[in-house]
CSV table of C-alpha atoms and ligand atoms in Angstrom, one decimal:
chain,number,residue,atom,x,y,z
E,1,UNK,CA,167.5,-84.4,-126.3
E,2,UNK,CA,166.6,-80.8,-125.5
E,3,UNK,CA,162.8,-80.8,-125.0
E,4,UNK,CA,160.8,-83.3,-123.1
E,5,UNK,CA,157.4,-83.6,-121.5
E,6,UNK,CA,156.0,-85.3,-118.4
E,7,UNK,CA,152.5,-86.5,-117.7
E,8,UNK,CA,150.5,-88.5,-115.2
E,9,UNK,CA,147.9,-91.0,-116.4
E,10,UNK,CA,145.5,-93.6,-115.0
E,11,UNK,CA,144.5,-93.6,-111.3
E,12,UNK,CA,146.3,-91.0,-109.3
E,13,UNK,CA,148.6,-92.0,-106.5
E,14,UNK,CA,150.1,-90.0,-103.5
E,15,UNK,CA,153.7,-89.2,-104.4
E,16,UNK,CA,153.0,-88.4,-108.1
E,17,UNK,CA,153.8,-84.7,-107.4
E,18,UNK,CA,157.1,-85.6,-105.8
E,19,UNK,CA,157.9,-87.5,-109.0
E,20,UNK,CA,156.9,-84.6,-111.3
E,21,UNK,CA,159.1,-82.4,-109.1
E,22,UNK,CA,162.1,-84.7,-109.5
E,23,UNK,CA,161.7,-84.8,-113.3
E,24,UNK,CA,161.3,-81.1,-113.6
E,25,UNK,CA,164.2,-80.2,-111.3
E,26,UNK,CA,166.4,-82.9,-112.9
E,27,UNK,CA,165.6,-81.5,-116.4
E,28,UNK,CA,166.6,-78.0,-115.2
E,29,UNK,CA,169.9,-79.5,-113.8
E,30,UNK,CA,170.7,-81.1,-117.1
E,31,UNK,CA,169.7,-78.0,-119.2
E,32,UNK,CA,166.7,-79.7,-120.8
E,33,UNK,CA,163.4,-77.8,-121.5
E,34,UNK,CA,160.4,-79.5,-119.9
E,35,UNK,CA,156.7,-79.3,-120.5
E,36,UNK,CA,153.8,-80.7,-118.5
E,37,UNK,CA,151.0,-82.4,-120.3
E,38,UNK,CA,147.7,-81.9,-118.5
E,39,UNK,CA,145.2,-84.8,-118.0
E,40,UNK,CA,147.5,-87.5,-119.5
E,41,UNK,CA,146.9,-88.7,-123.0
E,42,UNK,CA,143.7,-86.6,-123.3
E,43,UNK,CA,145.8,-83.5,-122.8
E,44,UNK,CA,148.4,-84.7,-125.4
E,45,UNK,CA,145.6,-85.1,-127.9
E,46,UNK,CA,144.1,-81.7,-127.2
E,47,UNK,CA,147.5,-79.9,-127.0
E,48,UNK,CA,146.9,-79.0,-123.3
E,49,UNK,CA,150.7,-78.7,-122.7
E,50,UNK,CA,152.3,-76.1,-120.4
E,51,UNK,CA,155.9,-75.1,-119.9
E,52,UNK,CA,157.3,-76.0,-116.5
E,53,UNK,CA,160.4,-74.8,-114.6
E,54,UNK,CA,161.9,-75.3,-111.1
E,55,UNK,CA,159.5,-72.8,-109.6
E,56,UNK,CA,156.4,-74.5,-111.0
E,57,UNK,CA,157.1,-77.5,-108.8
E,58,UNK,CA,157.8,-75.6,-105.6
E,59,UNK,CA,155.9,-76.7,-102.5
E,60,UNK,CA,154.3,-79.8,-104.1
E,61,UNK,CA,156.5,-82.6,-102.7
E,62,UNK,CA,154.1,-83.0,-99.7
E,63,UNK,CA,150.9,-82.8,-101.7
E,64,UNK,CA,148.7,-85.8,-102.7
E,65,UNK,CA,147.0,-86.0,-106.1
E,66,UNK,CA,148.8,-84.7,-109.2
E,67,UNK,CA,149.2,-81.0,-110.2
E,68,UNK,CA,149.1,-82.3,-113.9
E,69,UNK,CA,145.8,-84.0,-113.3
E,70,UNK,CA,145.1,-87.4,-114.6
E,71,UNK,CA,142.7,-89.3,-116.9
E,72,UNK,CA,142.0,-92.7,-118.5
E,73,UNK,CA,141.9,-91.8,-122.2
E,74,UNK,CA,139.6,-93.7,-124.5
E,75,UNK,CA,140.6,-91.5,-127.5
E,76,UNK,CA,144.3,-92.5,-127.2
E,77,UNK,CA,143.2,-96.1,-127.8
E,78,UNK,CA,142.3,-95.1,-131.4
E,79,UNK,CA,144.8,-94.5,-134.2
E,80,UNK,CA,143.3,-91.1,-134.9
E,81,UNK,CA,143.7,-90.1,-131.3
E,82,UNK,CA,147.4,-91.1,-131.3
E,83,UNK,CA,148.0,-89.2,-134.6
E,84,UNK,CA,146.5,-86.0,-133.1
E,85,UNK,CA,148.7,-86.5,-130.0
E,86,UNK,CA,151.8,-86.9,-132.1
E,87,UNK,CA,151.0,-83.8,-134.1
E,88,UNK,CA,150.7,-81.7,-130.9
E,89,UNK,CA,154.1,-83.0,-129.7
E,90,UNK,CA,155.7,-82.2,-133.1
E,91,UNK,CA,154.3,-78.6,-133.0
E,92,UNK,CA,156.2,-78.0,-129.7
E,93,UNK,CA,159.3,-80.0,-130.8
E,94,UNK,CA,159.0,-82.4,-127.9
E,95,UNK,CA,161.5,-85.3,-128.4
E,96,UNK,CA,160.9,-87.6,-125.4
E,97,UNK,CA,158.3,-88.3,-122.7
E,98,UNK,CA,158.3,-89.4,-119.1
E,99,UNK,CA,155.0,-91.2,-118.2
E,100,UNK,CA,154.0,-91.6,-114.6
E,101,UNK,CA,151.3,-94.3,-114.3
E,102,UNK,CA,150.5,-98.0,-114.4
E,103,UNK,CA,149.8,-100.7,-116.8
E,104,UNK,CA,147.3,-98.8,-119.0
E,105,UNK,CA,149.7,-95.9,-119.3
E,106,UNK,CA,152.6,-98.0,-120.4
E,107,UNK,CA,150.5,-100.0,-122.8
E,108,UNK,CA,149.6,-96.7,-124.5
E,109,UNK,CA,153.3,-95.6,-124.5
E,110,UNK,CA,154.5,-98.8,-126.1
E,111,UNK,CA,151.9,-98.6,-128.9
E,112,UNK,CA,152.8,-94.9,-129.4
E,113,UNK,CA,156.5,-95.7,-129.7
E,114,UNK,CA,155.9,-98.4,-132.2
E,115,UNK,CA,153.9,-96.0,-134.4
E,116,UNK,CA,155.8,-92.7,-134.0
E,117,UNK,CA,159.1,-93.6,-132.4
E,118,UNK,CA,158.7,-91.0,-129.6
E,119,UNK,CA,160.9,-92.5,-126.8
E,120,UNK,CA,159.2,-92.8,-123.5
E,121,UNK,CA,160.5,-93.9,-120.1
E,122,UNK,CA,157.9,-94.7,-117.3
E,123,UNK,CA,157.8,-94.2,-113.6
E,124,UNK,CA,155.5,-96.6,-111.8
E,125,UNK,CA,152.7,-94.6,-110.1
E,126,UNK,CA,149.8,-96.6,-108.8
E,127,UNK,CA,148.5,-97.5,-105.3
E,128,UNK,CA,148.0,-101.1,-106.5
E,129,UNK,CA,151.7,-102.1,-106.5
E,130,UNK,CA,150.9,-104.5,-109.3
E,131,UNK,CA,153.8,-103.7,-111.7
E,132,UNK,CA,156.5,-106.1,-112.6
E,133,UNK,CA,159.9,-104.5,-112.6
E,134,UNK,CA,159.8,-102.7,-109.3
E,135,UNK,CA,159.4,-103.9,-105.7
E,136,UNK,CA,157.2,-100.9,-104.8
E,137,UNK,CA,155.2,-98.4,-106.8
E,138,UNK,CA,154.6,-94.7,-106.0
E,139,UNK,CA,151.6,-94.3,-103.7
E,140,UNK,CA,151.4,-97.9,-102.4
E,141,UNK,CA,152.9,-97.2,-99.0
E,142,UNK,CA,150.7,-94.2,-98.4
E,143,UNK,CA,147.6,-96.1,-99.5
E,144,UNK,CA,148.5,-99.0,-97.1
E,145,UNK,CA,148.9,-96.6,-94.2
E,146,UNK,CA,145.6,-94.8,-95.0
E,147,UNK,CA,143.8,-98.1,-95.1
E,148,UNK,CA,145.6,-99.3,-92.0
E,149,UNK,CA,144.5,-96.3,-90.0
E,150,UNK,CA,140.9,-97.1,-90.9
E,151,UNK,CA,141.4,-100.8,-90.0
E,152,UNK,CA,142.7,-99.8,-86.5
E,153,UNK,CA,139.7,-97.6,-85.9
E,154,UNK,CA,137.3,-100.3,-87.1
E,155,UNK,CA,139.0,-102.8,-84.8
E,156,UNK,CA,137.9,-100.5,-81.8
E,157,UNK,CA,134.3,-100.6,-82.7
E,158,UNK,CA,134.3,-104.2,-83.8
E,159,UNK,CA,135.7,-105.1,-80.3
E,160,UNK,CA,133.1,-103.0,-78.4
E,161,UNK,CA,130.2,-104.6,-80.2
E,162,UNK,CA,131.6,-108.2,-80.7
E,163,UNK,CA,131.2,-107.9,-84.5
E,164,UNK,CA,132.7,-109.4,-87.6
E,165,UNK,CA,133.9,-106.7,-90.1
E,166,UNK,CA,134.6,-107.3,-93.7
E,167,UNK,CA,136.8,-104.4,-94.9
E,168,UNK,CA,137.2,-103.9,-98.6
E,169,UNK,CA,140.4,-102.3,-99.8
E,170,UNK,CA,141.4,-101.2,-103.4
E,171,UNK,CA,143.3,-103.4,-105.8
E,172,UNK,CA,141.6,-104.2,-109.1
E,173,UNK,CA,143.6,-107.3,-109.9
E,174,UNK,CA,145.9,-107.2,-107.0
E,175,UNK,CA,146.0,-108.1,-103.3
E,176,UNK,CA,149.1,-106.1,-102.3
E,177,UNK,CA,147.2,-103.4,-100.3
E,178,UNK,CA,145.0,-106.2,-98.7
E,179,UNK,CA,147.8,-108.4,-97.6
E,180,UNK,CA,149.9,-105.6,-96.1
E,181,UNK,CA,146.8,-104.2,-94.2
E,182,UNK,CA,146.0,-107.7,-93.0
E,183,UNK,CA,149.4,-108.3,-91.5
E,184,UNK,CA,149.9,-104.8,-90.1
E,185,UNK,CA,146.3,-104.7,-88.8
E,186,UNK,CA,146.3,-108.1,-87.3
E,187,UNK,CA,143.3,-109.3,-89.4
E,188,UNK,CA,141.9,-112.7,-88.9
E,189,UNK,CA,141.9,-113.4,-92.6
E,190,UNK,CA,142.5,-111.9,-96.0
E,191,UNK,CA,141.0,-112.5,-99.4
E,192,UNK,CA,143.1,-111.6,-102.5
E,193,UNK,CA,142.8,-112.4,-106.2
E,194,UNK,CA,146.3,-114.1,-106.2
E,195,UNK,CA,145.2,-116.8,-103.7
E,196,UNK,CA,141.7,-118.1,-103.7
E,197,UNK,CA,140.3,-118.4,-100.2
E,198,UNK,CA,136.8,-119.9,-100.3
E,199,UNK,CA,133.9,-118.8,-98.2
E,200,UNK,CA,134.1,-122.2,-96.5
E,201,UNK,CA,137.6,-121.5,-95.4
E,202,UNK,CA,136.7,-118.0,-94.1
E,203,UNK,CA,133.9,-119.4,-92.1
E,204,UNK,CA,136.1,-122.1,-90.7
E,205,UNK,CA,138.7,-119.5,-89.6
E,206,UNK,CA,135.9,-117.3,-88.0
E,207,UNK,CA,134.5,-120.4,-86.2
E,208,UNK,CA,137.9,-121.3,-84.8
E,209,UNK,CA,138.1,-117.8,-83.4
E,210,UNK,CA,134.7,-118.0,-81.8
E,211,UNK,CA,135.6,-121.4,-80.3
E,212,UNK,CA,138.6,-119.7,-78.7
E,213,UNK,CA,136.4,-117.0,-77.3
E,214,UNK,CA,137.4,-114.3,-79.8
E,215,UNK,CA,134.6,-111.8,-79.7
E,216,UNK,CA,135.4,-109.8,-82.8
E,217,UNK,CA,137.1,-110.5,-86.1
E,218,UNK,CA,138.3,-108.6,-89.2
E,219,UNK,CA,138.6,-109.9,-92.7
E,220,UNK,CA,140.3,-107.8,-95.3
E,221,UNK,CA,138.9,-108.3,-98.8
E,222,UNK,CA,140.7,-107.0,-101.9
E,223,UNK,CA,138.1,-105.5,-104.3
E,224,UNK,CA,139.2,-107.9,-107.1
E,225,UNK,CA,138.8,-111.1,-105.1
E,226,UNK,CA,137.3,-114.0,-107.0
E,227,UNK,CA,134.6,-114.6,-104.4
E,228,UNK,CA,133.3,-111.1,-105.0
E,229,UNK,CA,133.5,-107.8,-103.2
E,230,UNK,CA,133.1,-107.4,-99.4
E,231,UNK,CA,129.3,-107.0,-99.5
E,232,UNK,CA,129.0,-110.3,-101.5
E,233,UNK,CA,131.4,-112.2,-99.3
E,234,UNK,CA,129.7,-111.0,-96.1
E,235,UNK,CA,126.3,-112.1,-97.5
E,236,UNK,CA,127.7,-115.5,-98.4
E,237,UNK,CA,129.2,-115.9,-94.8
E,238,UNK,CA,125.9,-114.8,-93.2
E,239,UNK,CA,124.0,-117.4,-95.3
E,240,UNK,CA,126.5,-120.0,-94.2
E,241,UNK,CA,127.0,-119.2,-90.6
E,242,UNK,CA,123.6,-117.9,-89.6
E,243,UNK,CA,121.6,-114.8,-89.0
E,244,UNK,CA,122.8,-114.3,-85.5
E,245,UNK,CA,126.3,-113.4,-86.6
E,246,UNK,CA,126.7,-109.6,-86.2
E,247,UNK,CA,128.4,-108.6,-89.5
E,248,UNK,CA,129.3,-105.2,-90.8
E,249,UNK,CA,130.9,-104.2,-94.1
E,250,UNK,CA,133.1,-101.2,-94.8
E,251,UNK,CA,134.4,-100.2,-98.2
E,252,UNK,CA,137.3,-97.8,-97.9
E,253,UNK,CA,137.3,-96.8,-101.6
E,254,UNK,CA,138.9,-93.7,-102.9
E,255,UNK,CA,140.1,-92.4,-99.5
E,256,UNK,CA,143.1,-94.7,-100.3
E,257,UNK,CA,144.1,-92.7,-103.3
E,258,UNK,CA,144.5,-89.3,-101.6
E,259,UNK,CA,146.4,-87.7,-98.8
E,260,UNK,CA,149.8,-86.6,-97.9
E,261,UNK,CA,152.4,-89.0,-99.2
E,262,UNK,CA,154.5,-90.9,-96.7
E,263,UNK,CA,158.3,-90.1,-96.5
E,264,UNK,CA,158.8,-93.5,-98.1
E,265,UNK,CA,156.7,-92.6,-101.1
E,266,UNK,CA,158.3,-89.1,-101.5
E,267,UNK,CA,161.7,-90.6,-101.6
E,268,UNK,CA,160.8,-93.5,-103.9
E,269,UNK,CA,159.0,-91.0,-106.2
E,270,UNK,CA,162.0,-88.7,-106.3
E,271,UNK,CA,164.3,-91.6,-107.0
E,272,UNK,CA,162.1,-93.0,-109.8
E,273,UNK,CA,161.4,-89.6,-111.3
E,274,UNK,CA,165.0,-88.7,-111.6
E,275,UNK,CA,165.9,-92.2,-112.7
E,276,UNK,CA,163.3,-92.1,-115.5
E,277,UNK,CA,164.4,-88.7,-116.6
E,278,UNK,CA,168.1,-89.6,-116.7
E,279,UNK,CA,167.4,-92.9,-118.4
E,280,UNK,CA,165.5,-91.0,-121.1
E,281,UNK,CA,168.4,-88.5,-121.6
E,282,UNK,CA,170.9,-91.5,-121.8
E,283,UNK,CA,168.8,-93.0,-124.6
E,284,UNK,CA,166.5,-95.5,-122.8
E,285,UNK,CA,163.1,-96.0,-124.4
E,286,UNK,CA,160.1,-98.2,-123.9
E,287,UNK,CA,161.2,-99.0,-120.4
E,288,UNK,CA,160.0,-98.4,-116.8
E,289,UNK,CA,162.3,-97.2,-114.1
E,290,UNK,CA,162.0,-99.4,-111.0
E,291,UNK,CA,163.7,-100.1,-107.7
E,292,UNK,CA,164.4,-103.8,-107.2
E,293,UNK,CA,166.5,-104.9,-104.1
E,294,UNK,CA,167.3,-101.2,-103.6
E,295,UNK,CA,168.9,-100.9,-107.1
E,296,UNK,CA,167.5,-98.6,-109.8
E,297,UNK,CA,166.8,-100.7,-112.9
E,298,UNK,CA,164.9,-100.4,-116.2
E,299,UNK,CA,162.4,-103.0,-117.4
E,300,UNK,CA,160.9,-103.1,-120.9
E,301,UNK,CA,157.3,-101.9,-120.9
E,302,UNK,CA,156.4,-105.2,-122.5
E,303,UNK,CA,157.5,-107.1,-119.4
E,304,UNK,CA,155.9,-104.7,-117.0
E,305,UNK,CA,152.6,-105.0,-118.8
E,306,UNK,CA,152.6,-108.8,-119.4
E,307,UNK,CA,154.5,-110.3,-116.5
E,308,UNK,CA,152.9,-110.8,-113.0
E,309,UNK,CA,154.5,-109.8,-109.8
E,310,UNK,CA,153.2,-112.5,-107.4
E,311,UNK,CA,152.3,-111.7,-103.8
E,312,UNK,CA,154.9,-113.6,-101.6
E,313,UNK,CA,153.6,-116.9,-100.3
E,314,UNK,CA,155.4,-116.1,-97.1
E,315,UNK,CA,153.1,-113.2,-96.5
E,316,UNK,CA,150.0,-115.2,-97.2
E,317,UNK,CA,151.2,-117.9,-94.8
E,318,UNK,CA,152.0,-115.3,-92.1
E,319,UNK,CA,148.4,-114.0,-92.0
E,320,UNK,CA,147.2,-117.6,-91.4
E,321,UNK,CA,149.7,-118.3,-88.7
E,322,UNK,CA,149.5,-115.0,-86.8
E,323,UNK,CA,145.8,-114.9,-86.7
E,324,UNK,CA,145.4,-118.2,-84.8
Z,401,F6P,O1,144.5,-98.6,-110.2
Z,401,F6P,C1,144.3,-97.9,-109.0
Z,401,F6P,C2,142.8,-98.1,-108.6
Z,401,F6P,O2,142.6,-97.3,-107.5
Z,401,F6P,C3,142.4,-99.5,-108.4
Z,401,F6P,O3,142.8,-100.0,-107.1
Z,401,F6P,C4,140.9,-99.3,-108.5
Z,401,F6P,O4,140.3,-100.6,-108.9
Z,401,F6P,C5,140.8,-98.3,-109.6
Z,401,F6P,O5,141.9,-97.6,-109.6
Z,401,F6P,C6,139.6,-97.4,-109.5
Z,401,F6P,O6,139.5,-96.6,-110.6
Z,401,F6P,P1,138.6,-95.3,-110.8
Z,401,F6P,O7,139.2,-94.2,-109.9
Z,401,F6P,O8,138.7,-95.0,-112.2
Z,401,F6P,O9,137.3,-95.7,-110.3
């Protein structure tokens, strides 16, 4: 394989730049020509594809976001869109792809391979950490630390005013950010999609705290929780526990997607980027590079897309025990 391309797709994540850098520098080391596709699958369809070299990725390892930009492409979901993308890759003689992204990105890559046989290896880049086949995804650690910084600050004001705060963190279908923030931030409770905690249970936990003279409490809510988002949950609690309860809601939102990647994310991204590239050059296809038990492994896209990575029961239990 002599010509490859790299792209980022779906929600951006801190550390994606470190991953791009590892792929580009790795390609230079192996004597492979490398292109960058701008705005994910949309750029592939439009032919927005630029040559990259070692210098193009200087001074980016510490930057959040993605220098290649990102998008969620509707057009790539159509057969016509994918045909256009294939034609553009053919024009440039691109023989293989490294895709940095999450579930949606790998679903697209698998369909594309089935139709056009362009081999793709993925690197897991999403703050949600919801991908089977890797213990951690690029951006998760930074997102947790960003959210945790906010939780610590909110704890100060919650304590000063004897308030209950519901803090909503990201995670469309996943409670990874929420559970880690809850443990590290000493939250009274956590609500995640993987483990239904009812409004009755939350109010019982809060009441137990008041009975023990706790004056403030923090509940972390994953945006994808079944009871609803933090606003909805807070309203239900107020209806149940009474108007006198002083409740505030904070939604952290996209602040969690930006910022300087942590050392952990830069190292993970570099390892996964180089791992994805070298896998592709060795003939891997339709797989995602991941790190499981500190070993670099490759998992078929099909499994990363369809299999669930459950939040450990231990962690859920820990929040319960440590908040009493
Ligand atoms: O997948 C990452 C993520 O940040 C989710 O946690 C969140 O639900 C979603 O992306 C938000 O997407 P968008 O930036 O398109 O609103």
